[in-house]
Coordinates of C-alpha atoms in Angstrom, one line a residue:
X275 CA 99.5 80.9 110.1
X276 CA 97.7 82.5 113.0
X277 CA 100.5 81.4 115.4
X278 CA 103.1 83.0 113.1
X279 CA 101.0 86.2 112.8
X280 CA 100.6 86.4 116.6
X281 CA 104.4 85.9 117.1
X282 CA 105.2 88.7 114.7
X283 CA 102.6 90.9 116.2
X284 CA 104.2 90.4 119.6
X285 CA 107.5 91.6 118.1
X286 CA 106.0 94.7 116.5
X287 CA 104.1 95.6 119.7
X288 CA 107.3 95.4 121.7
X289 CA 109.1 97.7 119.2
X290 CA 106.2 100.1 119.3
X291 CA 106.5 100.2 123.1
X292 CA 110.2 101.1 122.9
X293 CA 109.5 103.8 120.4
X294 CA 106.5 105.3 122.3
X295 CA 107.6 104.4 125.8
X296 CA 109.8 105.9 128.4
X297 CA 113.4 105.7 129.3
X298 CA 112.6 104.1 132.6
X299 CA 111.0 101.0 130.9
X300 CA 113.4 100.8 128.0
X301 CA 115.6 98.0 129.2
X302 CA 112.7 95.6 130.0
X303 CA 111.2 96.4 126.7
X304 CA 114.4 95.7 124.8
X305 CA 114.5 92.3 126.6
X306 CA 110.9 91.6 125.6
X307 CA 111.8 92.5 122.0
X308 CA 114.6 90.0 122.0
X309 CA 112.4 87.3 123.6
X310 CA 109.8 88.0 120.9
X311 CA 112.4 87.4 118.2
X312 CA 113.6 84.2 119.9
X313 CA 110.1 82.8 120.1
X314 CA 109.3 83.5 116.5
X315 CA 110.9 81.1 113.9
X316 CA 110.3 83.5 111.1
X317 CA 112.3 86.2 112.9
X318 CA 115.0 83.8 114.0
X319 CA 115.5 82.9 110.4
X320 CA 115.6 86.5 109.3
X321 CA 118.2 87.6 111.8
X322 CA 120.2 84.4 111.3
X323 CA 120.5 85.3 107.7
X324 CA 121.4 89.0 108.1
X325 CA 123.9 88.3 111.0
X326 CA 125.8 85.4 109.3
X327 CA 129.4 86.5 109.2
X328 CA 128.5 90.0 110.4
X329 CA 131.4 91.9 111.9
X330 CA 129.6 93.8 114.7
X331 CA 132.8 95.2 116.4
X332 CA 133.8 96.8 113.1
X333 CA 130.2 98.1 112.7
X334 CA 130.3 99.7 116.1
X335 CA 133.5 101.4 115.3
X336 CA 132.0 102.8 112.2
X337 CA 128.5 103.8 113.4
X338 CA 129.0 104.6 117.1
X339 CA 131.3 107.6 117.3
X340 CA 132.0 109.7 120.4
X341 CA 131.4 113.4 119.6
X342 CA 134.6 115.5 119.4
X343 CA 133.4 117.9 122.1
X344 CA 132.1 115.0 124.3
X345 CA 128.4 115.9 123.7
X346 CA 125.9 115.5 120.9
X347 CA 124.5 112.8 118.7
X348 CA 127.1 110.6 117.1
X349 CA 125.2 107.4 116.3
X350 CA 124.7 106.5 112.7
X351 CA 122.9 103.7 110.8
X352 CA 124.3 101.6 107.9
X353 CA 123.0 102.5 104.5
X354 CA 122.0 98.9 103.5
X355 CA 118.7 97.8 105.0
X356 CA 119.9 94.3 105.7
X357 CA 122.9 95.7 107.6
X358 CA 120.6 97.9 109.6
X359 CA 118.8 94.7 110.8
X360 CA 122.1 93.0 111.7
X361 CA 123.6 96.1 113.4
X362 CA 120.5 97.0 115.5
X363 CA 119.9 93.4 116.5
X364 CA 123.5 93.0 117.7
X365 CA 123.3 96.3 119.4
X366 CA 120.2 95.3 121.3
X367 CA 121.7 92.0 122.3
X368 CA 124.8 93.8 123.7
X369 CA 122.7 96.3 125.6
X370 CA 120.5 93.5 127.0
X371 CA 123.6 91.5 128.1
X372 CA 124.9 94.6 129.9
X373 CA 128.1 94.8 127.8
X374 CA 127.2 98.5 127.5
X375 CA 125.3 100.2 130.3
X376 CA 122.2 101.6 128.8
X377 CA 122.2 105.0 130.6
X378 CA 125.9 105.5 129.7
X379 CA 125.2 104.4 126.1
X380 CA 122.5 107.0 125.8
X381 CA 124.5 110.0 127.1
X382 CA 127.6 109.0 125.2
X383 CA 126.1 108.6 121.7
X384 CA 122.7 110.4 121.9
X385 CA 123.5 113.2 124.3
X386 CA 120.8 115.8 124.5
X387 CA 121.3 118.4 127.3
X388 CA 122.4 115.6 129.7
X389 CA 118.8 114.3 129.8
X390 CA 118.2 110.6 129.8
X391 CA 114.6 111.1 128.6
X392 CA 115.6 113.4 125.7
X393 CA 118.5 111.2 124.7
X394 CA 116.3 108.1 124.8
X395 CA 113.7 109.8 122.5
X396 CA 116.5 110.3 119.9
X397 CA 117.7 106.7 120.3
X398 CA 114.2 105.3 119.8
X399 CA 113.4 107.5 116.7
X400 CA 116.8 107.1 115.0
X401 CA 117.6 103.5 115.8
X402 CA 114.5 101.5 116.8
X403 CA 111.9 103.0 114.5
X404 CA 113.8 102.4 111.3
X405 CA 114.7 98.9 112.5
X406 CA 111.0 98.1 113.2
X407 CA 109.9 99.5 109.8
X408 CA 112.5 97.5 107.9
X409 CA 111.4 94.3 109.6
X410 CA 107.8 95.2 108.9
X411 CA 108.6 95.5 105.2
X412 CA 110.0 92.0 105.3
X413 CA 106.5 90.7 106.2
X414 CA 103.9 92.2 103.8
X415 CA 101.0 91.3 106.0
X416 CA 102.2 93.9 108.4
X417 CA 102.6 96.8 105.9
X418 CA 99.6 99.2 105.9
X419 CA 98.3 97.8 102.7
X420 CA 98.9 94.2 103.9
X421 CA 97.1 94.8 107.2
X422 CA 94.1 96.2 105.3
X423 CA 94.1 93.3 102.9
X424 CA 94.3 90.9 105.8
X425 CA 91.4 92.6 107.6
X426 CA 89.3 92.3 104.4
X427 CA 90.2 88.7 104.1
X428 CA 89.3 87.9 107.7
X429 CA 86.0 89.8 107.3
X430 CA 85.2 87.9 104.1
X431 CA 85.9 84.6 105.9
X432 CA 83.6 85.7 108.7
X433 CA 80.8 86.4 106.3
X434 CA 81.3 83.0 104.8
X435 CA 81.1 81.3 108.2
X436 CA 77.9 83.2 109.0
X437 CA 76.4 82.0 105.7
X438 CA 77.2 78.4 106.5
X439 CA 75.9 78.7 110.0
X440 CA 72.7 80.3 108.8
X441 CA 72.1 77.3 106.5
X442 CA 72.5 75.0 109.5
X443 CA 70.2 77.2 111.5
X444 CA 67.5 77.0 108.8
X445 CA 67.6 73.2 109.0
X446 CA 67.4 73.4 112.8
X447 CA 64.3 75.7 112.8
X448 CA 62.5 73.6 110.2
X449 CA 62.9 70.6 112.5
X450 CA 61.2 72.3 115.4
X451 CA 57.5 71.8 116.1
X452 CA 56.4 75.2 115.0
X453 CA 53.2 76.5 113.4
X454 CA 53.4 77.0 109.6
X455 CA 53.2 80.7 110.2
X456 CA 56.1 80.8 112.7
X457 CA 58.2 78.5 110.5
X458 CA 57.6 80.7 107.4
X459 CA 58.4 83.8 109.4
X460 CA 61.7 82.4 110.7
X461 CA 62.6 81.2 107.2
X462 CA 62.0 84.6 105.7
X463 CA 64.4 86.2 108.2
X464 CA 67.1 83.6 107.8
X465 CA 67.0 83.8 104.0
X466 CA 67.2 87.6 104.2
X467 CA 70.2 87.3 106.5
X468 CA 71.8 84.8 104.1
X469 CA 71.3 87.2 101.2
X470 CA 72.8 90.1 103.1
X471 CA 75.8 88.0 104.1
X472 CA 76.3 86.9 100.5
X473 CA 76.4 90.6 99.5
X474 CA 78.8 91.3 102.3
X475 CA 76.4 93.9 103.7
X476 CA 77.1 94.0 107.4
X477 CA 74.6 96.7 108.2
X478 CA 71.7 94.9 106.5
X479 CA 72.8 91.5 108.0
X480 CA 72.7 93.0 111.5
X481 CA 69.2 94.3 110.9
X482 CA 67.9 90.9 109.8
X483 CA 69.7 89.1 112.6
X484 CA 68.2 91.5 115.1
X485 CA 64.7 90.6 113.8
X486 CA 65.7 86.9 113.9
X487 CA 67.0 87.2 117.5
X488 CA 63.5 88.6 118.5
X489 CA 61.8 85.8 116.6
X490 CA 63.8 83.2 118.6
X491 CA 62.9 84.8 121.9
X492 CA 59.3 84.7 120.9
X493 CA 59.3 81.0 120.1
X494 CA 61.9 80.2 122.8
X495 CA 64.1 78.8 120.2
X496 CA 67.5 80.1 121.2
X497 CA 70.4 77.7 121.0
X498 CA 74.2 77.6 121.2
X499 CA 74.2 77.6 117.4
X500 CA 72.1 80.8 117.1
X501 CA 74.2 82.5 119.8
X502 CA 77.4 81.7 117.7
X503 CA 75.8 83.4 114.7
X504 CA 75.1 86.5 116.7
X505 CA 78.6 86.5 118.1
X506 CA 80.2 86.2 114.7
X507 CA 78.1 89.0 113.3
X508 CA 79.1 91.3 116.2
X509 CA 82.7 91.0 115.0
X510 CA 82.0 92.4 111.6

């Protein structure tokens, strides 16, 4: 699952870099977007489905139109979302292959005052942004609500891991040769931290773990296990 998430994330980052980037880096970023697709089985499947039997030459004739006066913006997108995916994907493949020179393509179909930079901005906004957003809608984890839900899920899992590790830590401390007073003090701090983790209260958990960290320093009881707990808490 994490591999799939990372692969998809790579694709969305590459699209973001096209949309927010510069004309000078566009071609390398288009190539990276296509590599991200090729390296992600979920995206390979998506684009295999939408491009099956797709007539790209006919689509180009319909959606790439040279302005009558030789200047202006004459590029359109299909109305159907699945066709947008097929069309833009094929367009990127053709641009990457050099079948159309990118600078000529920009000035021919996205002409803005003869400026590559201005023309590129229109291309990125009108072609790449909708393409990226439609792909994102195909993977709910990457929608705004999906990303928020995923963050909540990961945070909840992290709390659970900390609770489990604190249970192990309690057993570790009880096995040390401590005075009754020190053992009781450490146990109080651990139990308070466990309770805070159970309530999913990050602020209170950090307070108790700060006290516990000081306790460990005093008894010279630090360990890899306790360090792991502190590192996990720092991610909350």
